[in-house]
PDB file of C-alpha atoms in Angstrom:
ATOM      1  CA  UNK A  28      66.814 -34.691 -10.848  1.00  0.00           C
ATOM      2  CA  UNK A  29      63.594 -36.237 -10.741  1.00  0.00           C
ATOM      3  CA  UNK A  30      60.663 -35.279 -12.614  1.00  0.00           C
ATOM      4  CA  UNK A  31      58.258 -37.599 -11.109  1.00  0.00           C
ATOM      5  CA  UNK A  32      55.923 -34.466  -9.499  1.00  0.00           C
ATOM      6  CA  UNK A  33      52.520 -34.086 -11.851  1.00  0.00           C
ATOM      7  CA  UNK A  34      52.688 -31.484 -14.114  1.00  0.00           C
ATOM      8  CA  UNK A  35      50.335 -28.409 -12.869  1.00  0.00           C
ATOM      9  CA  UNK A  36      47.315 -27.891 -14.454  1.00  0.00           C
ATOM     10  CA  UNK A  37      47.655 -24.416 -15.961  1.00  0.00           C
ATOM     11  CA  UNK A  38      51.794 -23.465 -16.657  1.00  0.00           C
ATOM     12  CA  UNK A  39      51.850 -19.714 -18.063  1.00  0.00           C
ATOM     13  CA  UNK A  40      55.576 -18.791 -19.287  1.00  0.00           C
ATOM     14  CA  UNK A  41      56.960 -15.767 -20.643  1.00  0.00           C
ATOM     15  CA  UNK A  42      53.900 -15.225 -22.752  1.00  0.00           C
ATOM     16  CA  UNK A  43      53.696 -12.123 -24.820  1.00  0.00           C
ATOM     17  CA  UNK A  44      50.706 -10.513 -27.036  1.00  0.00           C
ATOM     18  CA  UNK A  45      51.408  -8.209 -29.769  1.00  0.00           C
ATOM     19  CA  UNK A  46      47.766  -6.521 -31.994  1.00  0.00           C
ATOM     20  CA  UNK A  47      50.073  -5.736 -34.779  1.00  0.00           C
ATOM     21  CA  UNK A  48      53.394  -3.792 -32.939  1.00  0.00           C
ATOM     22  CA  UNK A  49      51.766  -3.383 -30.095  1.00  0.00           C
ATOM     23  CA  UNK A  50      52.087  -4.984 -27.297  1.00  0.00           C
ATOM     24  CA  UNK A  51      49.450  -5.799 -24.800  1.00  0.00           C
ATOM     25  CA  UNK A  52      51.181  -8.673 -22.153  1.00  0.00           C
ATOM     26  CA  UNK A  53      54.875  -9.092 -21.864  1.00  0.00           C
ATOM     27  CA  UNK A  54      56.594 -11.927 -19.963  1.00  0.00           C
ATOM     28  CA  UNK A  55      53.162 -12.998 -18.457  1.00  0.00           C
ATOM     29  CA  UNK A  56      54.371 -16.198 -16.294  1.00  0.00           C
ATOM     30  CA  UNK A  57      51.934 -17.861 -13.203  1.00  0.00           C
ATOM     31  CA  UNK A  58      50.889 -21.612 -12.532  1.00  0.00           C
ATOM     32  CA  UNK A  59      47.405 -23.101 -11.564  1.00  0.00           C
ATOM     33  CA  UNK A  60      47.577 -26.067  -9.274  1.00  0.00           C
ATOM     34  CA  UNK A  61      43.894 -26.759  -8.087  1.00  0.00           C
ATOM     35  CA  UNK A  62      41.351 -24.191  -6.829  1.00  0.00           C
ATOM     36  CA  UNK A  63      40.888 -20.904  -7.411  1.00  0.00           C
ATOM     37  CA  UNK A  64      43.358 -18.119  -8.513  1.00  0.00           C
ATOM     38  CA  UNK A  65      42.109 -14.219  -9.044  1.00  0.00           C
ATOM     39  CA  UNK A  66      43.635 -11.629 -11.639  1.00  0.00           C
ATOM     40  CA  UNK A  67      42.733  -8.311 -10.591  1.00  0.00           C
ATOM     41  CA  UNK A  68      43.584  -4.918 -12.663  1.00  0.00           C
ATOM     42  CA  UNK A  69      42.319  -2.163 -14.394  1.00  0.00           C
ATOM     43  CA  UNK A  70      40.863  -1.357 -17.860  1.00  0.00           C
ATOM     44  CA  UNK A  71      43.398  -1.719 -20.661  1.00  0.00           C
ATOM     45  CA  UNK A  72      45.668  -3.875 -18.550  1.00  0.00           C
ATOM     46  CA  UNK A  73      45.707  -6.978 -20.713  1.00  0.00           C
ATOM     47  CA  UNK A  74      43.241  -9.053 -18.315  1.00  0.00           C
ATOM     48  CA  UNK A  75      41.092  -9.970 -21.792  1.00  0.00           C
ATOM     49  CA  UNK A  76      44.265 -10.306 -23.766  1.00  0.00           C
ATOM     50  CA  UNK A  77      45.079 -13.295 -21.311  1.00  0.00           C
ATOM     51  CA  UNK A  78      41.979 -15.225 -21.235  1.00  0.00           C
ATOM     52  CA  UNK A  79      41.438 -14.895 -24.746  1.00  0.00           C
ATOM     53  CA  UNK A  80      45.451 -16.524 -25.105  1.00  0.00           C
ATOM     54  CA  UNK A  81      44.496 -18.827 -22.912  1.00  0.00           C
ATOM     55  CA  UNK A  82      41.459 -20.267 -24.611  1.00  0.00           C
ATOM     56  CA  UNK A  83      43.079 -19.484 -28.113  1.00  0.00           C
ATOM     57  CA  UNK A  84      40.919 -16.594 -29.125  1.00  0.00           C
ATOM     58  CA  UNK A  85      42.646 -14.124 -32.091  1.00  0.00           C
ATOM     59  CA  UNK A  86      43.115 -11.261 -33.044  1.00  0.00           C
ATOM     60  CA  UNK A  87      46.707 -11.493 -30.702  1.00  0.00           C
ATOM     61  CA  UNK A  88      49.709 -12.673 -31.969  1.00  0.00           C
ATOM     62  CA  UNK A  89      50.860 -15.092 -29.060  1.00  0.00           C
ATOM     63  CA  UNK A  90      54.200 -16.083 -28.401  1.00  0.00           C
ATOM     64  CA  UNK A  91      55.801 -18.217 -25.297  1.00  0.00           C
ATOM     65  CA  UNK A  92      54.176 -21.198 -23.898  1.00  0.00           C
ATOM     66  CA  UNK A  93      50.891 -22.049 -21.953  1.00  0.00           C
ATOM     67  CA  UNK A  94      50.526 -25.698 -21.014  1.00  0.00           C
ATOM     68  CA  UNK A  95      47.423 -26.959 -19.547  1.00  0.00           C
ATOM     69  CA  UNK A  96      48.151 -30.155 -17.995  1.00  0.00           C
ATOM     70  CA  UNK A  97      51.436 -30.495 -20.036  1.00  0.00           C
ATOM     71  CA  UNK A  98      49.524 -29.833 -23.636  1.00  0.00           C
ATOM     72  CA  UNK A  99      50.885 -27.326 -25.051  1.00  0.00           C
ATOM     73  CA  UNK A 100      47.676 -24.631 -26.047  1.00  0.00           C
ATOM     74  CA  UNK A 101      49.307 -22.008 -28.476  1.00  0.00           C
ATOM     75  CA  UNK A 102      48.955 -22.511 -31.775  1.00  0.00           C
ATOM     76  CA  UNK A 103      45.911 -24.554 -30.702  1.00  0.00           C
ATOM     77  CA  UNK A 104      41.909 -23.465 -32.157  1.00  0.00           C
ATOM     78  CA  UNK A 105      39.814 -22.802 -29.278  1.00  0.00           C
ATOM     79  CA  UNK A 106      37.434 -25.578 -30.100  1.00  0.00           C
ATOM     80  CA  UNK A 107      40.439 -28.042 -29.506  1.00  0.00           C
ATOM     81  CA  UNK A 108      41.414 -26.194 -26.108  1.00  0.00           C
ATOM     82  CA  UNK A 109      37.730 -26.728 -25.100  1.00  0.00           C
ATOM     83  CA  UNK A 110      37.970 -30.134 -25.644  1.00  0.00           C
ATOM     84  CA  UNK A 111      40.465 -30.305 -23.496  1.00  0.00           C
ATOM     85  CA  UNK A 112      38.802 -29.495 -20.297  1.00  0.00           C
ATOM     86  CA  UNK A 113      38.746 -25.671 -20.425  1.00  0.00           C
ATOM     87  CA  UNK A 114      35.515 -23.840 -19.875  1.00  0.00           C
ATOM     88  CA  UNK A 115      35.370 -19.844 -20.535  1.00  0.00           C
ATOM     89  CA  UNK A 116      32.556 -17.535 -19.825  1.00  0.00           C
ATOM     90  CA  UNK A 117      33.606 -14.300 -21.722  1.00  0.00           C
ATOM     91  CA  UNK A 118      33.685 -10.734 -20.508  1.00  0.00           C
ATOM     92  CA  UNK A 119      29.919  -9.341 -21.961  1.00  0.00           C
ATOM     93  CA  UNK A 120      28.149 -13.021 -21.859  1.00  0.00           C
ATOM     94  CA  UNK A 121      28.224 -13.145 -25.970  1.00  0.00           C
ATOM     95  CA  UNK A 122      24.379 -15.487 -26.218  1.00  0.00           C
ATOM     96  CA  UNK A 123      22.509 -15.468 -29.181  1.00  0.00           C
ATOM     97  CA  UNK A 124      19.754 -13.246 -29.057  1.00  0.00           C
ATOM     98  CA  UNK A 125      17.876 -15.151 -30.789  1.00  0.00           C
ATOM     99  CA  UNK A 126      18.283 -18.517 -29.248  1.00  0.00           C
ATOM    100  CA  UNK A 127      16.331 -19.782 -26.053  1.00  0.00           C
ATOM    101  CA  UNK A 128      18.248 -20.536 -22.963  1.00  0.00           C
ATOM    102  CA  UNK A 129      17.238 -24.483 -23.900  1.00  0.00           C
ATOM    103  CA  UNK A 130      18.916 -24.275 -27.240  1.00  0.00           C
ATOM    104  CA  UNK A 131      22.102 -22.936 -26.374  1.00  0.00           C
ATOM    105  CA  UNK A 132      22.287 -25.124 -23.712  1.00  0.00           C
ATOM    106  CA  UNK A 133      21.287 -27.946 -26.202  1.00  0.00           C
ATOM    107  CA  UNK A 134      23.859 -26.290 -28.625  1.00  0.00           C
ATOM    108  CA  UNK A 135      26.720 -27.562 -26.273  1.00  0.00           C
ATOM    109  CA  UNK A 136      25.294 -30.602 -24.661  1.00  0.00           C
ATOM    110  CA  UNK A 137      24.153 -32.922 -27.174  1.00  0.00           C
ATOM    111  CA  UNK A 138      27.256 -34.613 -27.695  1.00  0.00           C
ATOM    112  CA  UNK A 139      28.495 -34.869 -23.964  1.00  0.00           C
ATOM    113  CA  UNK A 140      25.268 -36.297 -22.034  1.00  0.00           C
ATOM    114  CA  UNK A 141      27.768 -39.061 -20.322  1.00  0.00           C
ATOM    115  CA  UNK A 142      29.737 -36.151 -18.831  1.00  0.00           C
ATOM    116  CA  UNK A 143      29.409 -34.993 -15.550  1.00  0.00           C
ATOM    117  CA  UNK A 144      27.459 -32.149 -16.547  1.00  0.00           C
ATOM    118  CA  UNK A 145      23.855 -32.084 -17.938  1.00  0.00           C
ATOM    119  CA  UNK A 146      21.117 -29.614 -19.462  1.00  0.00           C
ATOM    120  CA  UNK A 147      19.464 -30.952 -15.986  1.00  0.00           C
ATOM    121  CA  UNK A 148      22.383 -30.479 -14.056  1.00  0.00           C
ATOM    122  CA  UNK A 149      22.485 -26.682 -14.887  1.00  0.00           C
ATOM    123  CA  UNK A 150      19.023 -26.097 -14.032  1.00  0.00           C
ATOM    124  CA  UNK A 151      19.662 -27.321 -10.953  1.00  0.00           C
ATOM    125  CA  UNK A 152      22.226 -25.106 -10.293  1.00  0.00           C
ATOM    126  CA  UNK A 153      20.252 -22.200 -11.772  1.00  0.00           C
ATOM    127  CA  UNK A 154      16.582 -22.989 -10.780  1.00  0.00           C
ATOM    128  CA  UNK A 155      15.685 -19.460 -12.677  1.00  0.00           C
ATOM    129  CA  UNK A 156      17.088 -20.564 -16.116  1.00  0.00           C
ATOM    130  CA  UNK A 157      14.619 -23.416 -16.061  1.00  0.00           C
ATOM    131  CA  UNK A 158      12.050 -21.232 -15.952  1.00  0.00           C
ATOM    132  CA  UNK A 159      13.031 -19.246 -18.171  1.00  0.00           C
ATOM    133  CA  UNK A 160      14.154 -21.680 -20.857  1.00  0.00           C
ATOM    134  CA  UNK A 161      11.982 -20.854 -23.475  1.00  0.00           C
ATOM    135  CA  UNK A 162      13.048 -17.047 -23.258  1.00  0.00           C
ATOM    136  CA  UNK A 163      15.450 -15.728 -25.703  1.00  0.00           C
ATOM    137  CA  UNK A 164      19.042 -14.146 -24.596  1.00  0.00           C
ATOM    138  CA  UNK A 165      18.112 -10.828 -25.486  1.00  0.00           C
ATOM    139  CA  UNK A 166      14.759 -11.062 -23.469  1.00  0.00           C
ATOM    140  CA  UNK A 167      17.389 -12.404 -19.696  1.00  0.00           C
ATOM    141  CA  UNK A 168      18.301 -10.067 -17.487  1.00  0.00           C
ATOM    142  CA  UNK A 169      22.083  -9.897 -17.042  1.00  0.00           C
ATOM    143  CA  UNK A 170      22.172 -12.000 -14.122  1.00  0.00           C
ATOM    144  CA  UNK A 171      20.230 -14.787 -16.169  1.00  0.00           C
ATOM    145  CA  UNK A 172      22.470 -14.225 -19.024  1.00  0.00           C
ATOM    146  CA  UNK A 173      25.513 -14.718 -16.917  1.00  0.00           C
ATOM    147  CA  UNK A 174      24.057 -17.961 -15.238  1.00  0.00           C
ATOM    148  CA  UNK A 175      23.583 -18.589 -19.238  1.00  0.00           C
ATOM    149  CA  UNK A 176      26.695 -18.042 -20.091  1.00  0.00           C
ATOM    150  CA  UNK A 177      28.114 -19.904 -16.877  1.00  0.00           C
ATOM    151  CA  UNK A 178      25.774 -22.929 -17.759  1.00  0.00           C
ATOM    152  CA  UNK A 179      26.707 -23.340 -21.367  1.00  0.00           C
ATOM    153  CA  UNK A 180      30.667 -23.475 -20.358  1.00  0.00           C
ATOM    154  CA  UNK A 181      29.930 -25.861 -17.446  1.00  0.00           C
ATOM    155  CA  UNK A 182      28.620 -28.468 -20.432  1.00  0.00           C
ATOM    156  CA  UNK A 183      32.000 -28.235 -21.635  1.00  0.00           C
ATOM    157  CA  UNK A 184      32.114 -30.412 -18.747  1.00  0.00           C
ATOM    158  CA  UNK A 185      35.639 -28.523 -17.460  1.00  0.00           C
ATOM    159  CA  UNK A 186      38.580 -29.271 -15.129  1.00  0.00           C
ATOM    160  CA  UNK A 187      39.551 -25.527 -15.428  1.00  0.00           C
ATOM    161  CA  UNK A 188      36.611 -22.709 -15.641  1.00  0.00           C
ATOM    162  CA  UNK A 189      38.226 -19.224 -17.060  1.00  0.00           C
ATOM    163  CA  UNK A 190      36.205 -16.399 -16.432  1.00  0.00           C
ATOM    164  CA  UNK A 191      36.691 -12.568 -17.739  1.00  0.00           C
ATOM    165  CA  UNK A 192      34.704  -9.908 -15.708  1.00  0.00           C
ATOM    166  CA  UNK A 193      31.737 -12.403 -14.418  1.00  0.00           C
ATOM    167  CA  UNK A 194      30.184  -9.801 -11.983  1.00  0.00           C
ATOM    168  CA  UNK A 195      30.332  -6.848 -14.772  1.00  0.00           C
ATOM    169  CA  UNK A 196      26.743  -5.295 -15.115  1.00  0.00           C
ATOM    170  CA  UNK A 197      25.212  -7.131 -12.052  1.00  0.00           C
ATOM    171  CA  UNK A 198      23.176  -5.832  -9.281  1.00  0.00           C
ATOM    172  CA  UNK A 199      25.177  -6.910  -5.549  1.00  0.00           C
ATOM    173  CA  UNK A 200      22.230  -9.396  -4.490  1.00  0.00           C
ATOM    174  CA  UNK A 201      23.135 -11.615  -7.775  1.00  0.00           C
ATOM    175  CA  UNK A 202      26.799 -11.261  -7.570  1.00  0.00           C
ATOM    176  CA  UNK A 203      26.535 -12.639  -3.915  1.00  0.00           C
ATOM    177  CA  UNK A 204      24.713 -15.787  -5.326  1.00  0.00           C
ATOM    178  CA  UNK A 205      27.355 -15.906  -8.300  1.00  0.00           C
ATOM    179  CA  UNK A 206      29.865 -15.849  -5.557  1.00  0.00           C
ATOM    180  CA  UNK A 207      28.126 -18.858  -4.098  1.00  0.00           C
ATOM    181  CA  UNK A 208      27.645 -20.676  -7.226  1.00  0.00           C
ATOM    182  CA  UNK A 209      31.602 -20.222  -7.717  1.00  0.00           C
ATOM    183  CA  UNK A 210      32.676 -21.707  -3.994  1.00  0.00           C
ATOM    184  CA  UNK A 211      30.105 -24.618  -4.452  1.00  0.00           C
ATOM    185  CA  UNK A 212      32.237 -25.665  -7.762  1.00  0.00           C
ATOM    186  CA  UNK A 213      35.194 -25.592  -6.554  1.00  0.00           C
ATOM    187  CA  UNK A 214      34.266 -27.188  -3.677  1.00  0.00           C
ATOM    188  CA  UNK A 215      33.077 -30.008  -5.814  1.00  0.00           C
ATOM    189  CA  UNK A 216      36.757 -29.954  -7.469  1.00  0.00           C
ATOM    190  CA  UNK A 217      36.587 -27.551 -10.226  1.00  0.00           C
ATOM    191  CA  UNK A 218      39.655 -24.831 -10.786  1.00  0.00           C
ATOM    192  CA  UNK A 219      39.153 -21.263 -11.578  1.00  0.00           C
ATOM    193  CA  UNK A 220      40.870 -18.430 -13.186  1.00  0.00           C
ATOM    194  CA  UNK A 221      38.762 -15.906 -12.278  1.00  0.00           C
ATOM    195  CA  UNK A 222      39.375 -11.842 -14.236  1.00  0.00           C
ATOM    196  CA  UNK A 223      38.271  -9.129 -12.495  1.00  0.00           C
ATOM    197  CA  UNK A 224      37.907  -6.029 -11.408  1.00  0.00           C
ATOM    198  CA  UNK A 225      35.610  -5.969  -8.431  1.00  0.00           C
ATOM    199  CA  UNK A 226      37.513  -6.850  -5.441  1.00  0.00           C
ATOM    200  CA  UNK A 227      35.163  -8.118  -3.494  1.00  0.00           C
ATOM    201  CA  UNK A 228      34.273 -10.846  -5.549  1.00  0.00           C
ATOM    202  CA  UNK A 229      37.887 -11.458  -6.458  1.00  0.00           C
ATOM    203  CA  UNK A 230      38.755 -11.859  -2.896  1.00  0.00           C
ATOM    204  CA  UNK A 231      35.745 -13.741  -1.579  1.00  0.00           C
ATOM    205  CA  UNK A 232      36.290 -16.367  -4.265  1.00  0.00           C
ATOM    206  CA  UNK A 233      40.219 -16.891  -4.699  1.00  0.00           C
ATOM    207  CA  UNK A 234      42.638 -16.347  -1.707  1.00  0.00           C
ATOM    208  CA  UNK A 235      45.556 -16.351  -4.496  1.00  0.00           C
ATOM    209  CA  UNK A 236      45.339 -13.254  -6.228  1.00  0.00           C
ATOM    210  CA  UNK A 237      47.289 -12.136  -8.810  1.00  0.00           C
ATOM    211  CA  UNK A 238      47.874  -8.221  -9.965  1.00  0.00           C
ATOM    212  CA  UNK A 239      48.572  -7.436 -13.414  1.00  0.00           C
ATOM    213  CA  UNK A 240      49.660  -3.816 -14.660  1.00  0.00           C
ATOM    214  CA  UNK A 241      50.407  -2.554 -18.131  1.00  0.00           C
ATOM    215  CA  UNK A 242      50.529  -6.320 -19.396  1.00  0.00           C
ATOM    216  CA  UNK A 243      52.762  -8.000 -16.886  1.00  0.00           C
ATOM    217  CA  UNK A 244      51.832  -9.857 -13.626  1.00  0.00           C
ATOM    218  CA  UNK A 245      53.170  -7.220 -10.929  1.00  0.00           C
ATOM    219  CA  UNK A 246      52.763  -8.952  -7.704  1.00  0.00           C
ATOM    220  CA  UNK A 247      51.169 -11.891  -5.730  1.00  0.00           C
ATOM    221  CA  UNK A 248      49.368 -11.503  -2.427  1.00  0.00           C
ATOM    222  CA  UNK A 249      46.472 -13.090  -0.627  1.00  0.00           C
ATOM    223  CA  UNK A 250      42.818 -12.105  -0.443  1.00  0.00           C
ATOM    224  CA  UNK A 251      43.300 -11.554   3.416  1.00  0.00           C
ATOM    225  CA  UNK A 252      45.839  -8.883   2.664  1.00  0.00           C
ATOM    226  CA  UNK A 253      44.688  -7.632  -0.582  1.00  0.00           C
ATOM    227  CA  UNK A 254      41.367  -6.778   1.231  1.00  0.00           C
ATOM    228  CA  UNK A 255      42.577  -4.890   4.054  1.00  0.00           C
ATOM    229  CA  UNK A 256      45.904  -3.054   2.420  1.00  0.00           C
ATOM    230  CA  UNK A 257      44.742   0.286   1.054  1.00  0.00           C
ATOM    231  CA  UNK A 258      48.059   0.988  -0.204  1.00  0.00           C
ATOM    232  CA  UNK A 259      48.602  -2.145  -1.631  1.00  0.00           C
ATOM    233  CA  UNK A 260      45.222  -1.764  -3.221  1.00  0.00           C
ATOM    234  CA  UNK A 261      46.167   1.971  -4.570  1.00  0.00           C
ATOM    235  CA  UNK A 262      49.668   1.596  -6.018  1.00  0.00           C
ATOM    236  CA  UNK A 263      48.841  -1.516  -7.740  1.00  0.00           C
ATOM    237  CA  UNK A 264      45.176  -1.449  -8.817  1.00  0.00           C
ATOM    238  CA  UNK A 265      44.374   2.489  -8.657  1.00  0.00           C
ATOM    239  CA  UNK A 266      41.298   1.962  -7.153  1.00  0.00           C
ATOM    240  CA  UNK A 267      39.482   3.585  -4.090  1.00  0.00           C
ATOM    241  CA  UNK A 268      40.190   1.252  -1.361  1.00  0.00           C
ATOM    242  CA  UNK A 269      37.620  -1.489  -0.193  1.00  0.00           C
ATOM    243  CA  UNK A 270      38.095  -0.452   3.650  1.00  0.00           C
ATOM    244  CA  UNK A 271      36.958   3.144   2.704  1.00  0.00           C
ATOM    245  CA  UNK A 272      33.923   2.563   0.925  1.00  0.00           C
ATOM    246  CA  UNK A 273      30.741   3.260   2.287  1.00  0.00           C
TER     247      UNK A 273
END
């Protein structure tokens, strides 16, 4: 049989996470082509657990395999995954209050200015962190931060961008131009993993969407039908529907 078809760019397979005996994903298995690709659940689901095995963040024991582009990533230090060509803007931002948005941009940039993306490059994209640069992350609002914290992974200069709960915290108005920030880049070729919770912006940005319950992908459907199935969107994510909100 021939093997000659590239390998995909994400490969999730039978991955488990235990914090101590317990045990938070079991027999987690999906694959990432190109594009964009949504995981939508609860609280408590293991949505966090996943990014964080992902990107080789402890506490969680991992076992099974995650390749990205055929590398095998556990066992792997985050820093080394990163280097790789995965990006990840955690759930909560995590900036340094007492940095300036130009040094932790700086931070991640200074050894990567031949890469596609620049300190330049990200105030382009966010025309408000320039002019805030000299501010502080405690002193951003939380849609600054979150352009922060979007900025600062993009200077990882990524093929993949994971992101845990982007639109938590944020007024509508900004998660509509985070929405447009995300179709831009992958317009311009970049993947995403996209966690979340808010179906709107899970659906708007990925047509593949993934549901995970108690630690376990449950099903696969697409935006289009995720959007307009109430019971679909009840007996998987226990959520009041999108079509009956006011």
């Amino acid at each position: 049989m021939s093997s000659s078809s590239p390998a995909p760019l994400l490969a999730v397979e039978g991955v488990n996470a235990y914090y101590g005996t317990a045990q938070a994903l079991e027999g987690v298995s999906f694959e990432i082509a190109a594009g964009s690709t949504s995981i939508v659940g609860r609280n408590g689901m293991g949505k966090t657990t996943l990014c964080n095995a992902i990107v080789g963040i402890p506490p969680a024991r991992v076992t099974g395999s995650i390749r990205y582009l055929g590398n095998e990533l556990v066992g792997r230090p985050s820093y080394q995954i990163a280097k790789l060509g995965i990006g990840y803007v955690p759930q909560g931002r995590r900036l340094f209050p007492s940095l300036s948005v130009d040094e932790h941009l700086r931070m991640i940039a200074g050894r990567r200015s031949e890469k596609r993306w620049t300190i330049d490059g990200v105030y382009d994209l966010f025309p408000r962190l320039r002019e805030r640069k000299r501010n502080g992350g405690a002193q951003l609002s939380g849609g600054e931060q979150q352009m922060l914290a979007i900025g600062r992974a993009l200077l990882t200069n990524p093929t993949l961008l994971v992101m845990d709960e982007p639109s938590e915290g944020l007024a509508p108005a900004i998660i509509e131009h985070l929405i447009e920030t995300f179709l831009t880049l992958e317009r311009e070729g970049l993947a995403i993993l996209l966690i979340e919770q808010n179906l709107g912006m899970a659906t708007a940005i990925a047509e593949r969407q993934l549901m995970m319950v108690a630690g376990s992908i449950a099903a696969e459907t697409t935006a289009a039908k995720l959007s307009t199935d109430m019971e679909l969107q009840r007996r998987y994510l226990g959520v009041e529907p999108l079509a009956e909100r006011a």
